[in-house]
Short mmCIF file of C-alpha atoms in Angstrom, two decimals:
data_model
loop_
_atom_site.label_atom_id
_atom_site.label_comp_id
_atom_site.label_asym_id
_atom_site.label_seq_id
_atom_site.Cartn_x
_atom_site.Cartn_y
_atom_site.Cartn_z
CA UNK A 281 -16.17 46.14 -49.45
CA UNK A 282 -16.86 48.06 -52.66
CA UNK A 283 -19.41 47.74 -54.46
CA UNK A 284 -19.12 45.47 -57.55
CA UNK A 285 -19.87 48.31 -59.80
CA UNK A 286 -16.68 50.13 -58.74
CA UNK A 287 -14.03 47.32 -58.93
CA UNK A 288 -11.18 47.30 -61.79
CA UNK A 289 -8.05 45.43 -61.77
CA UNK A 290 -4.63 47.14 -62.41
CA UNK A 291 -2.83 45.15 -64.94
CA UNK A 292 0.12 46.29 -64.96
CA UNK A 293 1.68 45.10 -61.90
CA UNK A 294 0.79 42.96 -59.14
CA UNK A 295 -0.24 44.79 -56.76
CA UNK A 296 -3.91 45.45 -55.23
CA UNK A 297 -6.60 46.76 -58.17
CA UNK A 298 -7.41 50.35 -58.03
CA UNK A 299 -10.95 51.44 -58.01
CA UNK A 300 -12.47 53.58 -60.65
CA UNK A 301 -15.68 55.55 -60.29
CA UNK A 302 -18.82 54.12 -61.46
CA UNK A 303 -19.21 56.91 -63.93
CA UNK A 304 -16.49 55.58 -66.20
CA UNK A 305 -18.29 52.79 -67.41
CA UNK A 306 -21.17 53.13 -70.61
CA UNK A 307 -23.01 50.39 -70.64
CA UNK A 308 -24.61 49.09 -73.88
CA UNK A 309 -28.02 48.88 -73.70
CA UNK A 310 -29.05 46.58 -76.82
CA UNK A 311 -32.77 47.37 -76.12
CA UNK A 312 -31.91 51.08 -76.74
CA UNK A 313 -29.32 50.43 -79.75
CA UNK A 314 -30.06 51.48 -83.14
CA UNK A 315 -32.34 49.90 -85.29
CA UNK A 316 -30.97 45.98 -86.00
CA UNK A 317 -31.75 43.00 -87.64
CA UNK A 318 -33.93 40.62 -85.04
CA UNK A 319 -34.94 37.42 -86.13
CA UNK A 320 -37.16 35.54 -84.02
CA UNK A 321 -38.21 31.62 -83.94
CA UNK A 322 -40.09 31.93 -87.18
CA UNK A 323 -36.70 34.03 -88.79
CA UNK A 324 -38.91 37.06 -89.51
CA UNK A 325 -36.59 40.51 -89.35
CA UNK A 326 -37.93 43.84 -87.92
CA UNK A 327 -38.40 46.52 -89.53
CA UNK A 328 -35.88 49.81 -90.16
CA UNK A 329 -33.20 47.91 -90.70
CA UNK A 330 -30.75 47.64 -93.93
CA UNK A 331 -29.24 44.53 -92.90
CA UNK A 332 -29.36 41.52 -94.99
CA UNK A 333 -31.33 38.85 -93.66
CA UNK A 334 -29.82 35.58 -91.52
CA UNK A 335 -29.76 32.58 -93.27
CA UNK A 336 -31.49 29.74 -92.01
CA UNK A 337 -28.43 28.04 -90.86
CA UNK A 338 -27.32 31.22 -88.98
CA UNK A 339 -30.25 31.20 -87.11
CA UNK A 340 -29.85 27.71 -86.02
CA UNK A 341 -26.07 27.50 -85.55
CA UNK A 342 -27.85 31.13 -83.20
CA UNK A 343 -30.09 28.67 -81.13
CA UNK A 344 -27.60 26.25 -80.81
CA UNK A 345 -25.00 28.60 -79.88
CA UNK A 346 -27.25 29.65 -77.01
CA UNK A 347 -27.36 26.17 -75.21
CA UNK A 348 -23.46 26.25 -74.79
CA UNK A 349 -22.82 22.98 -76.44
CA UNK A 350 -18.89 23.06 -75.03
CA UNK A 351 -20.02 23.13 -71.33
CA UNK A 352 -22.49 20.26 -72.35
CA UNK A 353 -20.57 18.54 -73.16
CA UNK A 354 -18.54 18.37 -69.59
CA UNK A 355 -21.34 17.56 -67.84
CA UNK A 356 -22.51 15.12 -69.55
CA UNK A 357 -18.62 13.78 -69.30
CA UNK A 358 -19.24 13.62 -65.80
CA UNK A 359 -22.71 11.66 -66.04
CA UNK A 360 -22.23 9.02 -68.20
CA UNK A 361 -19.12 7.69 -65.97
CA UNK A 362 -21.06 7.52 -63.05
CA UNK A 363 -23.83 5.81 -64.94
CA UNK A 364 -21.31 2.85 -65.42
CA UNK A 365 -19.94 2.95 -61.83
CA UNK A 366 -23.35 3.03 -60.36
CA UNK A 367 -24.08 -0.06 -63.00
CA UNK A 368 -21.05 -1.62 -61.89
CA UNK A 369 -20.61 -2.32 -65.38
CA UNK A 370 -22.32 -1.15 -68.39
CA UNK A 371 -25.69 0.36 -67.84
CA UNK A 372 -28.71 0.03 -69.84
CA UNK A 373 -28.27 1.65 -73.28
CA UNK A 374 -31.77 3.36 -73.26
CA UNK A 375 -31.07 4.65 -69.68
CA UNK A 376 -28.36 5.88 -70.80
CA UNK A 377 -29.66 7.81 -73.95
CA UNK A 378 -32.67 9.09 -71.69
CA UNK A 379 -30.25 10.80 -69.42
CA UNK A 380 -27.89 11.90 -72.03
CA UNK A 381 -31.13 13.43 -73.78
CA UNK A 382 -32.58 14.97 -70.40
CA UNK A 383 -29.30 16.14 -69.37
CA UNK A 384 -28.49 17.96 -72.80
CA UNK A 385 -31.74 19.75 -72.54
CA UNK A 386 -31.44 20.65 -68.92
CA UNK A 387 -28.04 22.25 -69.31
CA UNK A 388 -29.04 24.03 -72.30
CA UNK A 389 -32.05 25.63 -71.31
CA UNK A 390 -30.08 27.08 -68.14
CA UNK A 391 -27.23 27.97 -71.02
CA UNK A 392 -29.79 29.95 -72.53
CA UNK A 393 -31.21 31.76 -69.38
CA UNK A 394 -28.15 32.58 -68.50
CA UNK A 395 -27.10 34.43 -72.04
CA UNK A 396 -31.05 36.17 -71.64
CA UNK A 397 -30.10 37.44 -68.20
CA UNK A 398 -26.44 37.93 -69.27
CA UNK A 399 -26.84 40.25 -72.64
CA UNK A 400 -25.85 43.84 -71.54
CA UNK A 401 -22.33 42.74 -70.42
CA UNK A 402 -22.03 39.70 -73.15
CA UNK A 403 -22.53 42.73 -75.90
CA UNK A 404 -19.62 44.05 -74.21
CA UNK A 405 -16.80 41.37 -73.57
CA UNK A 406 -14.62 40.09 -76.04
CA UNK A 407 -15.05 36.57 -75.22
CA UNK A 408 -19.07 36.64 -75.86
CA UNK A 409 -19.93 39.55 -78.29
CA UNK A 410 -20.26 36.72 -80.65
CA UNK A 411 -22.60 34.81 -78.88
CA UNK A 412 -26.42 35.39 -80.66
CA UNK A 413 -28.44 38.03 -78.71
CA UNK A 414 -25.12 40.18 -78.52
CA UNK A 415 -25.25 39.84 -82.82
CA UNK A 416 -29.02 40.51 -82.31
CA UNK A 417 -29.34 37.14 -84.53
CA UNK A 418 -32.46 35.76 -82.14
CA UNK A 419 -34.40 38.22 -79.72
CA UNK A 420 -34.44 38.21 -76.10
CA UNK A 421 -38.25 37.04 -76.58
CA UNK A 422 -37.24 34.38 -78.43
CA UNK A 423 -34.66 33.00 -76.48
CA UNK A 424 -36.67 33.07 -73.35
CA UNK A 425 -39.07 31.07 -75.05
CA UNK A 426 -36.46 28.74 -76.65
CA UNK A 427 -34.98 28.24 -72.92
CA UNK A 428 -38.43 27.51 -71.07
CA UNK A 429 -39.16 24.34 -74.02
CA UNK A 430 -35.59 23.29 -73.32
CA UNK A 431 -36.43 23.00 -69.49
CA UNK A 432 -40.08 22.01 -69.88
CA UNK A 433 -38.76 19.11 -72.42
CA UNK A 434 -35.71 17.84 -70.25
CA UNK A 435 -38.33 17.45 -67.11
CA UNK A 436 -40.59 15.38 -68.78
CA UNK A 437 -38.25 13.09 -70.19
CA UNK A 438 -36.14 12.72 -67.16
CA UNK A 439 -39.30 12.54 -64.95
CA UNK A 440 -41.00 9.37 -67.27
CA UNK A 441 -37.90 7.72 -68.72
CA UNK A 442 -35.48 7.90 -65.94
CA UNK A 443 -37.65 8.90 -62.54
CA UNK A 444 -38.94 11.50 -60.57
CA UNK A 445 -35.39 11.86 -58.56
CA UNK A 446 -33.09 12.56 -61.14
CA UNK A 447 -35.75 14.92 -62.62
CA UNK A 448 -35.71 16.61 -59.51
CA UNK A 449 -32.53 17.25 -59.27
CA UNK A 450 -31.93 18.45 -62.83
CA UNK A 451 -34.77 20.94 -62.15
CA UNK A 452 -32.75 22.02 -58.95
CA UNK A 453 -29.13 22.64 -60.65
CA UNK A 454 -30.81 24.63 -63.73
CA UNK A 455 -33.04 27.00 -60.91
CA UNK A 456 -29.28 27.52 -59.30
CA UNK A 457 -27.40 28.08 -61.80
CA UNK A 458 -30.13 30.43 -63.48
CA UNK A 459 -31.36 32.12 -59.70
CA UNK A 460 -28.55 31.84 -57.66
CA UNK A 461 -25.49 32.16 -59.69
CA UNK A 462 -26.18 34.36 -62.76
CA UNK A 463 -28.72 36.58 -60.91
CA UNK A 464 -27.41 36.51 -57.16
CA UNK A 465 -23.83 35.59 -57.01
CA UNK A 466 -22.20 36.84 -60.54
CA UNK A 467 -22.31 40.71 -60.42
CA UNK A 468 -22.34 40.71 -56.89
CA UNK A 469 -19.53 38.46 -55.12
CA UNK A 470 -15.52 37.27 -55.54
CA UNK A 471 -16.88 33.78 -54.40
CA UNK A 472 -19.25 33.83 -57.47
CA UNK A 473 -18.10 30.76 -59.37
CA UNK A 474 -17.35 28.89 -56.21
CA UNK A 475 -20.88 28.59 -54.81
CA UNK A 476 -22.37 28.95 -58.18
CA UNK A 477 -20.59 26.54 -59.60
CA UNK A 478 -22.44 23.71 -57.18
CA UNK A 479 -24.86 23.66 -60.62
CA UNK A 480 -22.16 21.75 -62.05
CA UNK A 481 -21.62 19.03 -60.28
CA UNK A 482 -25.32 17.66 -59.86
CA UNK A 483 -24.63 15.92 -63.36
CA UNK A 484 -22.86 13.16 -61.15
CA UNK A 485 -25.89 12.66 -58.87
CA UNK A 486 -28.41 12.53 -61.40
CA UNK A 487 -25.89 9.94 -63.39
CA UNK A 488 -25.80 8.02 -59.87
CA UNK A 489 -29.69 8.40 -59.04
CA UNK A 490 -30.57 7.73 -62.84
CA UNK A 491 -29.17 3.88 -61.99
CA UNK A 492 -29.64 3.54 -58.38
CA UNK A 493 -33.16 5.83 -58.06
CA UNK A 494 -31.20 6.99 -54.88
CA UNK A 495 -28.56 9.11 -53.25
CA UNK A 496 -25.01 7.77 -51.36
CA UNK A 497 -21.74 9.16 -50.08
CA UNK A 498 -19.87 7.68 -53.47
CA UNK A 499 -21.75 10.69 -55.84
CA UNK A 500 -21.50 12.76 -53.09
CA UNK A 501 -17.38 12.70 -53.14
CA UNK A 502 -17.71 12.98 -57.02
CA UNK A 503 -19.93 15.67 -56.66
CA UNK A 504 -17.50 17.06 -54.17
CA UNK A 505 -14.41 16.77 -56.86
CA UNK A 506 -16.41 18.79 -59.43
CA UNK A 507 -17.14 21.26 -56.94
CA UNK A 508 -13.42 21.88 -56.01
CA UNK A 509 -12.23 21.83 -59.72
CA UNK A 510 -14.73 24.51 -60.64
CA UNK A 511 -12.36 27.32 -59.32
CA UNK A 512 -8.76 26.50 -60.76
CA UNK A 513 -10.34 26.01 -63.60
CA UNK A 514 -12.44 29.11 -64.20
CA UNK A 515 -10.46 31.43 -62.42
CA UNK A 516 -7.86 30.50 -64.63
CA UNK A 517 -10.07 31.33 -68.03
CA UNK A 518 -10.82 34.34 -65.81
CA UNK A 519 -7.14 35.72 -64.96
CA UNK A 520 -7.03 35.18 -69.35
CA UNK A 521 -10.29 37.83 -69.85
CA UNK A 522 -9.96 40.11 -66.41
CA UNK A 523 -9.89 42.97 -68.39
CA UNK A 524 -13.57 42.18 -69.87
CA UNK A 525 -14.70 41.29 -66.25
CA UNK A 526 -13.55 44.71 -64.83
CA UNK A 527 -15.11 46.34 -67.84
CA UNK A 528 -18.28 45.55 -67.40
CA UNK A 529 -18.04 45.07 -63.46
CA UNK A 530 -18.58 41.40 -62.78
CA UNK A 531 -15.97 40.80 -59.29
CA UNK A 532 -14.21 37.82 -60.83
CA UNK A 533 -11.76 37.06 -58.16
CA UNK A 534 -8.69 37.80 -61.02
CA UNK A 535 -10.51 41.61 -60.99
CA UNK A 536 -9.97 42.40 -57.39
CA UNK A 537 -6.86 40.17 -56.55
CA UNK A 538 -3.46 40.19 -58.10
CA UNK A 539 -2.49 37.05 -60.29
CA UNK A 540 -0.37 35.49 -57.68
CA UNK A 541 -2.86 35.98 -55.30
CA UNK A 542 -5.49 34.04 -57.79
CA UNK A 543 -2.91 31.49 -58.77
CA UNK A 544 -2.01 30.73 -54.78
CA UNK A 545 -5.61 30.25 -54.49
CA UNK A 546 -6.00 28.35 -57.37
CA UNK A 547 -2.65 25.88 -55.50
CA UNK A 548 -5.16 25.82 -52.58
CA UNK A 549 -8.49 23.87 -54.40
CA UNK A 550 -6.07 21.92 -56.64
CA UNK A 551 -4.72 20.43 -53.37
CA UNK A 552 -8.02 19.79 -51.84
CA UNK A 553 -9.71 18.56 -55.34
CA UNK A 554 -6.83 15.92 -55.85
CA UNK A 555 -7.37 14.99 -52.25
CA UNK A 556 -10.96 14.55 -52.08
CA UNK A 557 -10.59 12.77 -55.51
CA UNK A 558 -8.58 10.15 -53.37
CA UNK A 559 -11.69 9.76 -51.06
CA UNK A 560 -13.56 7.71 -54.18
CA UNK A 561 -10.93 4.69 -53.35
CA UNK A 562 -11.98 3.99 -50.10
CA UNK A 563 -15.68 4.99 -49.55
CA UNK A 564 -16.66 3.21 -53.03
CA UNK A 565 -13.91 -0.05 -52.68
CA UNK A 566 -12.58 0.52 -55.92
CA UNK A 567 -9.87 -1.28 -57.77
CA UNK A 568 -6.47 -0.67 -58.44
CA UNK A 569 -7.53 1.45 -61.58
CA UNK A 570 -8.83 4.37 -60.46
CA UNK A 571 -6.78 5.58 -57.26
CA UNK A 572 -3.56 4.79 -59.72
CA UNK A 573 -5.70 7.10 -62.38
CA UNK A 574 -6.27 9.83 -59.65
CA UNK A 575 -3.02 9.89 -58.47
CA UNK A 576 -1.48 10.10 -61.76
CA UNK A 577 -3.60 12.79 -62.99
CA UNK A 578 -3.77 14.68 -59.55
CA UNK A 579 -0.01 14.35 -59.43
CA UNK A 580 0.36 16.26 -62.92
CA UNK A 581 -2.45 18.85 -62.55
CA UNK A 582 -0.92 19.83 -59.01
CA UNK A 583 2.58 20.19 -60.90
CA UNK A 584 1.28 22.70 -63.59
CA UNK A 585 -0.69 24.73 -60.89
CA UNK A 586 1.79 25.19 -58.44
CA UNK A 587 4.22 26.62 -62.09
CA UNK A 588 1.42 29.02 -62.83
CA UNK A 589 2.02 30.00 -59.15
CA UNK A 590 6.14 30.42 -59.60
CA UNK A 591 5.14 32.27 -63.27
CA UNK A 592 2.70 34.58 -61.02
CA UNK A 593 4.88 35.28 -58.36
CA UNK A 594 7.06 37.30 -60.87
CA UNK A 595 5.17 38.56 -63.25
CA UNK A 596 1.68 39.99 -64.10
CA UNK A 597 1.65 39.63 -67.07
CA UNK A 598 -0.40 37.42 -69.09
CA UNK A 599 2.19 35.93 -71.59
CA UNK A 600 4.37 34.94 -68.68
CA UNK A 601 1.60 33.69 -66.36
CA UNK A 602 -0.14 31.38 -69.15
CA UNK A 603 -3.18 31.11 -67.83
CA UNK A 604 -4.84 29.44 -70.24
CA UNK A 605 -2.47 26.30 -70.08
CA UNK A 606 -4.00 25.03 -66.68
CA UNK A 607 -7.38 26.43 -68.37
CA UNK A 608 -6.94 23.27 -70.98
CA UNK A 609 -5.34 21.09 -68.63
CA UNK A 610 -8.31 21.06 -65.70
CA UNK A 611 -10.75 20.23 -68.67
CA UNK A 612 -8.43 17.67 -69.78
CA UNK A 613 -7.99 16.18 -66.10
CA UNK A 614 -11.49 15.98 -65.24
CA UNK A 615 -12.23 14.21 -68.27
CA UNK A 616 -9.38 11.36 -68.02
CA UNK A 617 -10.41 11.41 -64.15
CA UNK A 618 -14.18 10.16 -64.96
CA UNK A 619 -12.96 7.87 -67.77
CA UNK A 620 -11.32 6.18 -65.24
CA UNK A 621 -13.90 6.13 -63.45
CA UNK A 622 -16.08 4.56 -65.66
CA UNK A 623 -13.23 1.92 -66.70
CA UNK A 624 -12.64 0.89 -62.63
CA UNK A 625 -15.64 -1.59 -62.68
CA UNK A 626 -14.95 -2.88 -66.02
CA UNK A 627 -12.17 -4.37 -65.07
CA UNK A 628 -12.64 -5.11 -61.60
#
């Protein structure tokens, strides 16, 4: 297999990406660019710079930007559901603003590794030259910093106002996610976001273990239903930006494979999500509500993948193969599927 360096996708047709020399690529190396404007925790600028100086509020919308509020604010989606299950009802309010508060920090601080590590090839992609260390708004320093208090503060207040397990396992999905996907598995492997995205599904144990102060097979199938959504739904964001993947040599699967390839993939974990989604019914004993929810929404989502498929079988092209429709609709479907599970034992 070639090395990740060396893959780029052929857009124009469908068939198998050619490969391009390392050589062709320039990488942008922002601790080597020209003189910029760096403003650190305290909002000082560096000298040799002509640039006008960030406004307070630029430097914090920065810092926020960094924690990747919009991915936040899935996972904590898929905690607060199974917060309610695991209650059987509705939980304790506190309990439920502890985790919401340890979880927030948690994911942000890995958010905010994961831009540190990510900055040579987020200064280069379209979809992220905006992000803060690409605008050279907050320093690498800084950030680093920033991401460490994140992680140090989301411990401690899982660890004393939830308990030790769910703290534990927070501390475990930010150290993959940060170690195993964006340093191992990212630059290095097709199967990057399948394996690497196991960080996202630990929010339903911790929302499960944050109740219950242990583990069982029902957040283990929910877990399991995050884990095979993860790659419909990023490959398809992927298939939308393969062109900035191949740039900057990051083996999304949409680089090396043609779209219908990706899409038939895609046709494959839809299947096997919407199945295992089934699996809550029975190992949990739920009521009517949810497997009728599941169904329903698994029903629809496997509808609109196996389309893309059709769309990708006869055409590469982006404005035929829509990508970005099943992009919305997986985010859409996971959160309607963990409303209803939060709404089965209310009404049961």
């Amino acid at each position: 297999m070639p090395r990740p360096a060396e893959w780029r996708a052929t857009i124009a047709d469908g068939s198998a990406p050619a490969i391009a020399s390392r050589t062709s690529v320039t990488y942008a190396d922002p601790t080597r660019s020209a003189p910029r404007q760096l403003v650190g925790v305290n909002g000082a600028v560096e000298a040799g710079t002509d640039r006008p100086r960030a406004s307070l509020r630029d430097v914090v919308a920065a810092y926020v930007g960094l924690t990747k509020p919009r991915v936040i604010e899935l996972l904590l989606l898929t905690t607060v559901p199974v917060m309610f299950f695991a209650a059987r009802g509705v939980p304790d309010l506190g309990l439920v603003a502890a985790t919401v508060l340890g979880g927030t920090l948690s994911a942000g601080s890995a958010s905010v590794f994961n831009c540190v590590y990510d900055r040579d090839i987020d200064e280069q992609m379209r979809r992220t030259r905006r992000r803060a260390l690409p605008r050279h708004i907050v320093t690498p320093r800084a950030a680093l910093v920033f991401g460490v208090v994140l992680g140090v503060g989301s411990t401690l207040v899982l660890w004393f106002l939830v308990n030790p397990l769910s703290a534990v396992l927070s501390v475990s999905a930010n150290a993959f996610y940060v170690f195993g996907y964006t340093m191992l598995l990212k630059r290095r492997t097709t199967q990057n976001i399948v394996w690497g995205g196991i960080a996202g599904c630990f929010p339903a144990l911790i929302g499960w273990t944050a109740v219950t102060n242990e583990l069982s097979w029902v957040p283990v199938v929910l877990f399991a239903v995050v884990f095979f959504w993860t790659p419909p739904h990023t490959w398809a964001l992927a298939l939308r930006y393969r062109e900035d993947y191949a740039q900057v040599d990051v083996p999304m699967l949409p680089v090396v494979k043609s779209a219908h390839s990706v899409a038939k993939q895609i046709v494959a974990y839809s299947w096997v999500m919407v199945a295992t989604s089934l699996l809550l019914w029975p190992v949990a004993g739920t009521g009517p509500a949810y497997p009728i929810a599941a169904t329903v929404l698994g029903a629809i989502f496997l509808v609109q993948a196996h389309q893309m498929e059709r769309r990708a079988s006869r055409s590469d092209e982006l404005s035929v193969i829509r990508p970005m429709h099943l992009f919305h609709s997986s985010n859409l479907y996971l959160s309607l599927l963990f409303v209803a599970v939060a709404i089965d034992p209310l009404l049961g």
